[in-house]
Short mmCIF file of C-alpha atoms in Angstrom, two decimals:
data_model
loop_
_atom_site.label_atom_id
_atom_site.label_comp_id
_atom_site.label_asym_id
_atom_site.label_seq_id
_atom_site.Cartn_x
_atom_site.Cartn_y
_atom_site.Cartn_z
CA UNK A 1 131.62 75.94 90.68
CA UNK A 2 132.07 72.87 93.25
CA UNK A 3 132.30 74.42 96.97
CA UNK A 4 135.91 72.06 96.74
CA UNK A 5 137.78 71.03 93.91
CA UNK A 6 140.73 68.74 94.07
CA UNK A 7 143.02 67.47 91.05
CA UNK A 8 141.04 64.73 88.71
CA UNK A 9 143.87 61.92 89.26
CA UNK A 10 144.05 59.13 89.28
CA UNK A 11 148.15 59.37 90.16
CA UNK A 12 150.15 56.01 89.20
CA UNK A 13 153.68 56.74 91.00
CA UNK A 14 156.37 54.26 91.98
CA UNK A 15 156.96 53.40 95.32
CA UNK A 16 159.30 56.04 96.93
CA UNK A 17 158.26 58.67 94.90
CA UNK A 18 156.55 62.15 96.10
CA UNK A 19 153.68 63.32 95.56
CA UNK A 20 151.32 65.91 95.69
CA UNK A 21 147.96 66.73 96.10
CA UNK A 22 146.13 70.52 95.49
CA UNK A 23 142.36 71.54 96.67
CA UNK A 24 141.05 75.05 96.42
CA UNK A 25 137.58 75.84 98.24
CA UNK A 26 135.44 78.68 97.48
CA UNK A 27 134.02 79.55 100.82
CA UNK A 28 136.30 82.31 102.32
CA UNK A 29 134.55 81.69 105.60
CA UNK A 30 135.94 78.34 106.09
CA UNK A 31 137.70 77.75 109.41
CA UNK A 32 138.63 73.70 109.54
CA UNK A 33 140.88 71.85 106.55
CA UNK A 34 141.22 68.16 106.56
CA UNK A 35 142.32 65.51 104.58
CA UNK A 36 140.61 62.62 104.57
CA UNK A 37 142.11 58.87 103.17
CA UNK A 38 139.17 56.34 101.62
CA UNK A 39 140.31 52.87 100.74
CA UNK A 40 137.46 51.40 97.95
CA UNK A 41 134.37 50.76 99.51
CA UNK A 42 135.31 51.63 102.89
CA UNK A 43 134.44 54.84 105.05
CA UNK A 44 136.90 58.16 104.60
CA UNK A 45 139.45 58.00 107.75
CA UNK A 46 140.52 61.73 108.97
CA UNK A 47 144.59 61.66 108.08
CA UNK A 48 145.13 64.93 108.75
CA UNK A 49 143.97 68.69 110.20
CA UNK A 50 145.43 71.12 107.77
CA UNK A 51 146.78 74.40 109.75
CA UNK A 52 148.03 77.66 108.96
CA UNK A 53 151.11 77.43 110.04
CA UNK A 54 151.26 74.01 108.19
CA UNK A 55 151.54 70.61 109.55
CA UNK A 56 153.44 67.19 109.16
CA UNK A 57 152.86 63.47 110.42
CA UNK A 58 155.96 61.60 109.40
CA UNK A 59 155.88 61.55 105.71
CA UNK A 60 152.64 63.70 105.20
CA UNK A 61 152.88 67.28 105.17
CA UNK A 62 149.77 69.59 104.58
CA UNK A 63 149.42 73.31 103.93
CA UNK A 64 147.19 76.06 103.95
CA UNK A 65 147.05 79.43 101.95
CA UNK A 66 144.24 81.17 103.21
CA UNK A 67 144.83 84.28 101.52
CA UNK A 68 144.67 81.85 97.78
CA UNK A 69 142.18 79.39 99.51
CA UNK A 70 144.31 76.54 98.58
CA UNK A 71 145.25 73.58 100.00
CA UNK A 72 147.92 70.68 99.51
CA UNK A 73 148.72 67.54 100.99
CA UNK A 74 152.53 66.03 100.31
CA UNK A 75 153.42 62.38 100.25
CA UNK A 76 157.14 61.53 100.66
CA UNK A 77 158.47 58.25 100.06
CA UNK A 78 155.20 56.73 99.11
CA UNK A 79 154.51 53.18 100.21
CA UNK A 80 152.65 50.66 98.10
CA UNK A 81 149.72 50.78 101.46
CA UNK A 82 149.45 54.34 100.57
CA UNK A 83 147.20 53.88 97.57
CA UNK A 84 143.61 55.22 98.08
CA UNK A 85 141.47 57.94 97.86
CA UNK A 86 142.10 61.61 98.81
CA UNK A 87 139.64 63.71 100.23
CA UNK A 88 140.22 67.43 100.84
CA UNK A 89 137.76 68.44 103.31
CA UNK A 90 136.62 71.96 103.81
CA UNK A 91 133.68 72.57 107.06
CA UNK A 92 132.41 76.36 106.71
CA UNK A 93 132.08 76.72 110.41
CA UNK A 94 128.29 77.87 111.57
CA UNK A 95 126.38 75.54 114.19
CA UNK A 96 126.21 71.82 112.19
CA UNK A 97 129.96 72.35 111.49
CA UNK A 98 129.21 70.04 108.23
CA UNK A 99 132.24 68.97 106.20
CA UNK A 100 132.40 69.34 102.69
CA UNK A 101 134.13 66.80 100.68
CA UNK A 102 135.84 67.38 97.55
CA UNK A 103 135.46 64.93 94.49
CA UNK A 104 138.63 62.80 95.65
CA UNK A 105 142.13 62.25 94.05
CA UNK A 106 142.64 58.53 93.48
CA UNK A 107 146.68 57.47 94.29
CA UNK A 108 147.88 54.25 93.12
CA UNK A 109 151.02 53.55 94.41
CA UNK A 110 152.93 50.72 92.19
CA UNK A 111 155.48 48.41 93.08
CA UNK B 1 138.54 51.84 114.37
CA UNK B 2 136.32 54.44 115.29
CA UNK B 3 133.94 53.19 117.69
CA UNK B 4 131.22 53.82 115.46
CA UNK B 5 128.63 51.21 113.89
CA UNK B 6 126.48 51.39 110.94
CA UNK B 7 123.83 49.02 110.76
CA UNK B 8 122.78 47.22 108.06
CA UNK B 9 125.70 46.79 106.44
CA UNK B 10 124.09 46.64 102.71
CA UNK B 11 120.76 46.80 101.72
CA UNK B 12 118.20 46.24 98.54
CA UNK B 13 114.81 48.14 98.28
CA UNK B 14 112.47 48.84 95.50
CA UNK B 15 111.78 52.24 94.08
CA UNK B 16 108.40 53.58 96.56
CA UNK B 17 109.67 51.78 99.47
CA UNK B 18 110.93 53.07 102.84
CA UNK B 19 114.10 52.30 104.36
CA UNK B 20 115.58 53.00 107.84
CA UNK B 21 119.70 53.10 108.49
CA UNK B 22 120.76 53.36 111.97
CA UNK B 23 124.39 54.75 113.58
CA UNK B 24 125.92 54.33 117.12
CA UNK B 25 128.23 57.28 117.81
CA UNK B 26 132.04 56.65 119.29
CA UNK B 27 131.76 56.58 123.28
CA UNK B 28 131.49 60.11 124.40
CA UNK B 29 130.25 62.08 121.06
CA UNK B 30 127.09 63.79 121.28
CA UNK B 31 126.62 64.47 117.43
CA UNK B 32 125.70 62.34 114.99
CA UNK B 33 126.33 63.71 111.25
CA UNK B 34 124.59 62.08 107.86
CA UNK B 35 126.26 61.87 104.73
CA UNK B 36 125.37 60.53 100.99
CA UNK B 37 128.11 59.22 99.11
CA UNK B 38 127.69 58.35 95.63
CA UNK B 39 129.82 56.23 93.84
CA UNK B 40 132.92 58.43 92.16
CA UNK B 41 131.65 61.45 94.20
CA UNK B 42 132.43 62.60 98.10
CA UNK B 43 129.93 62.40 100.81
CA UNK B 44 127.37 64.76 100.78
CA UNK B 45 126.03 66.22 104.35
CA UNK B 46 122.43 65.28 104.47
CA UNK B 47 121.67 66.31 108.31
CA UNK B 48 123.16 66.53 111.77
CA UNK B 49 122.14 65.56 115.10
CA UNK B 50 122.81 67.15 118.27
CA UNK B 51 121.79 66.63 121.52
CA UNK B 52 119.03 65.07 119.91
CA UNK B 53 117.96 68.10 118.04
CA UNK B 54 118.49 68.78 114.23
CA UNK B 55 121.58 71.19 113.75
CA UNK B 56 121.91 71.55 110.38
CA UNK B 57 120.72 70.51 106.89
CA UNK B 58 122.16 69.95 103.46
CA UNK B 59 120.41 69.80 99.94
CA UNK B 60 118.07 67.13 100.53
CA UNK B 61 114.53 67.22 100.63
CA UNK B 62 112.22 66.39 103.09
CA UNK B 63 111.73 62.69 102.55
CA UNK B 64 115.05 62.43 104.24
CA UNK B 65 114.37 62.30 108.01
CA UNK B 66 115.91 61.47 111.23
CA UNK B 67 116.48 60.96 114.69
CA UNK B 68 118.74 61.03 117.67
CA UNK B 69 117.87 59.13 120.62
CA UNK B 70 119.34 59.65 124.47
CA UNK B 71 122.22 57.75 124.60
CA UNK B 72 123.29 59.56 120.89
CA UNK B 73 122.71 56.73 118.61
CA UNK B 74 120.49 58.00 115.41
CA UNK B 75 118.48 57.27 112.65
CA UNK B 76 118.24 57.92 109.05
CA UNK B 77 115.07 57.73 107.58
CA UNK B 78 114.21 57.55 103.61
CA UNK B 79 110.46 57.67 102.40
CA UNK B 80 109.71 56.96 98.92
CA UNK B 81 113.46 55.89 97.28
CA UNK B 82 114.12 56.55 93.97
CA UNK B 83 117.23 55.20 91.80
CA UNK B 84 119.30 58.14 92.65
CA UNK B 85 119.06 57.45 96.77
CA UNK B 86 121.78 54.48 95.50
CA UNK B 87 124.52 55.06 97.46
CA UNK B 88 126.94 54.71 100.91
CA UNK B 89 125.25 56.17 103.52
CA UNK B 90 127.60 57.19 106.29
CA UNK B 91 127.36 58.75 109.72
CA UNK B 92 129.97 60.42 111.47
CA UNK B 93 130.69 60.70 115.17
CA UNK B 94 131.87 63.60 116.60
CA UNK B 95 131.89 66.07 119.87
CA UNK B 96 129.76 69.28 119.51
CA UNK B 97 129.87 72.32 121.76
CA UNK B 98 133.54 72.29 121.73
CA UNK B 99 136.41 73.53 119.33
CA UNK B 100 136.91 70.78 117.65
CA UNK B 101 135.57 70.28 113.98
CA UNK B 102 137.23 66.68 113.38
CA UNK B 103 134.26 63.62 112.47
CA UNK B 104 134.86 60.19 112.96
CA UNK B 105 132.84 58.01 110.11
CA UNK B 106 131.08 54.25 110.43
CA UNK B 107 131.66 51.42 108.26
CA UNK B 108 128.42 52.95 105.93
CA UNK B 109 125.49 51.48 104.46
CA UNK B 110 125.36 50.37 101.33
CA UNK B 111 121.51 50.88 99.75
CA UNK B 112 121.01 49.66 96.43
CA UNK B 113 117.11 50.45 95.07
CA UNK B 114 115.95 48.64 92.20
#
């Protein structure tokens, strides 16, 4: 079983529509949730921290269910510059603090 | 942008050869991380780098080496490539010895071996 595993995709949605992303991770012992945006053939760019309590950055909202180890990541009004990849990112704490990336969801926002 | 630089950008190597990548960390950072990223697949975490000591390891064996120098910048390090080291290498910047967990990633290096 992957460490984090994320919805196949790819996701082909119209602009304006919502969407939504889901990532469970296997490590109960995992302190720090991101999600991570990676246009093709560039580097992944943090978007978000993912918190407990739950989190939103204008149209993005992210949450956290520790207790299901589950994460999501919601897209509201999706813009055409929205289409990339989307990495749920897991790091297990410890001294390196490494992340752990899941597979990616691939978004294609059309016009 | 991040503040952080890969260098070179791409690269081509035959299978046996040795390659060197090299990062420059974001102004401030003291940690340098390594990742592998294979095409259709997220980065893998091959080492990290702090304070110029290695802090941590991932799958990878020992062929994969590196360095961090004084003023943070680091080196990866691949000895005898095979077709499978194909891939984006990326470093990420980031602060270590505090609370945050958040990395900042470089362009990447693209290594083709043939």
């Amino acid at each position: 079983r992957k460490e984090v595993e994320q919805d196949p995709g790819p996701f082909n949605v119209p602009e304006g529509a919502t969407v939504a992303f889901n990532c469970t991770y296997s490590n109960s012992a995992s302190q720090s949730f991101f999600w991570y945006r990676q246009d093709c053939r560039k580097e992944p760019k943090l978007l978000m921290s993912v918190y407990s309590s739950g989190n939103e950055d204008g149209r993005f909202t992210a949450q956290l269910n520790r207790a299901s180890q589950y994460i999501s990541l919601l897209i509201r009004d999706s813009k055409l510059s929205d289409s990339a990849t989307y990495l749920c990112v897991v790091n297990a704490g410890g001294s390196a603090r490494q992340l752990t990336f899941g597979s990616g969801t691939q978004l294609t926002v059309l016009p | 942008e991040t503040g952080v630089t890969q260098s070179p950008t791409h690269l081509i190597k035959t299978r046996g050869q040795q390659v060197t990548l090299r990062c420059s960390s974001q102004s401030g950072h003291n940690t340098v991380s390594w990742y592998q990223q294979a095409l259709g697949q997220g980065p893998q975490f091959i080492f990290q780098y702090y304070r110029e000591e290695e802090n941590g390891r991932g799958n990878f064996p020992p062929r994969f080496s590196g360095l961090q120098f004084p003023n943070y910048s680091s080196e990866l390090n691949v000895n005898a490539l095979e077709l499978d080291d194909s891939a984006l290498y990326l470093c990420a910047s980031s602060l270590g010895g505090t609370s945050s967990y958040e990395q900042y990633f470089g362009p990447g290096t693209r290594l083709t071996v043939t």
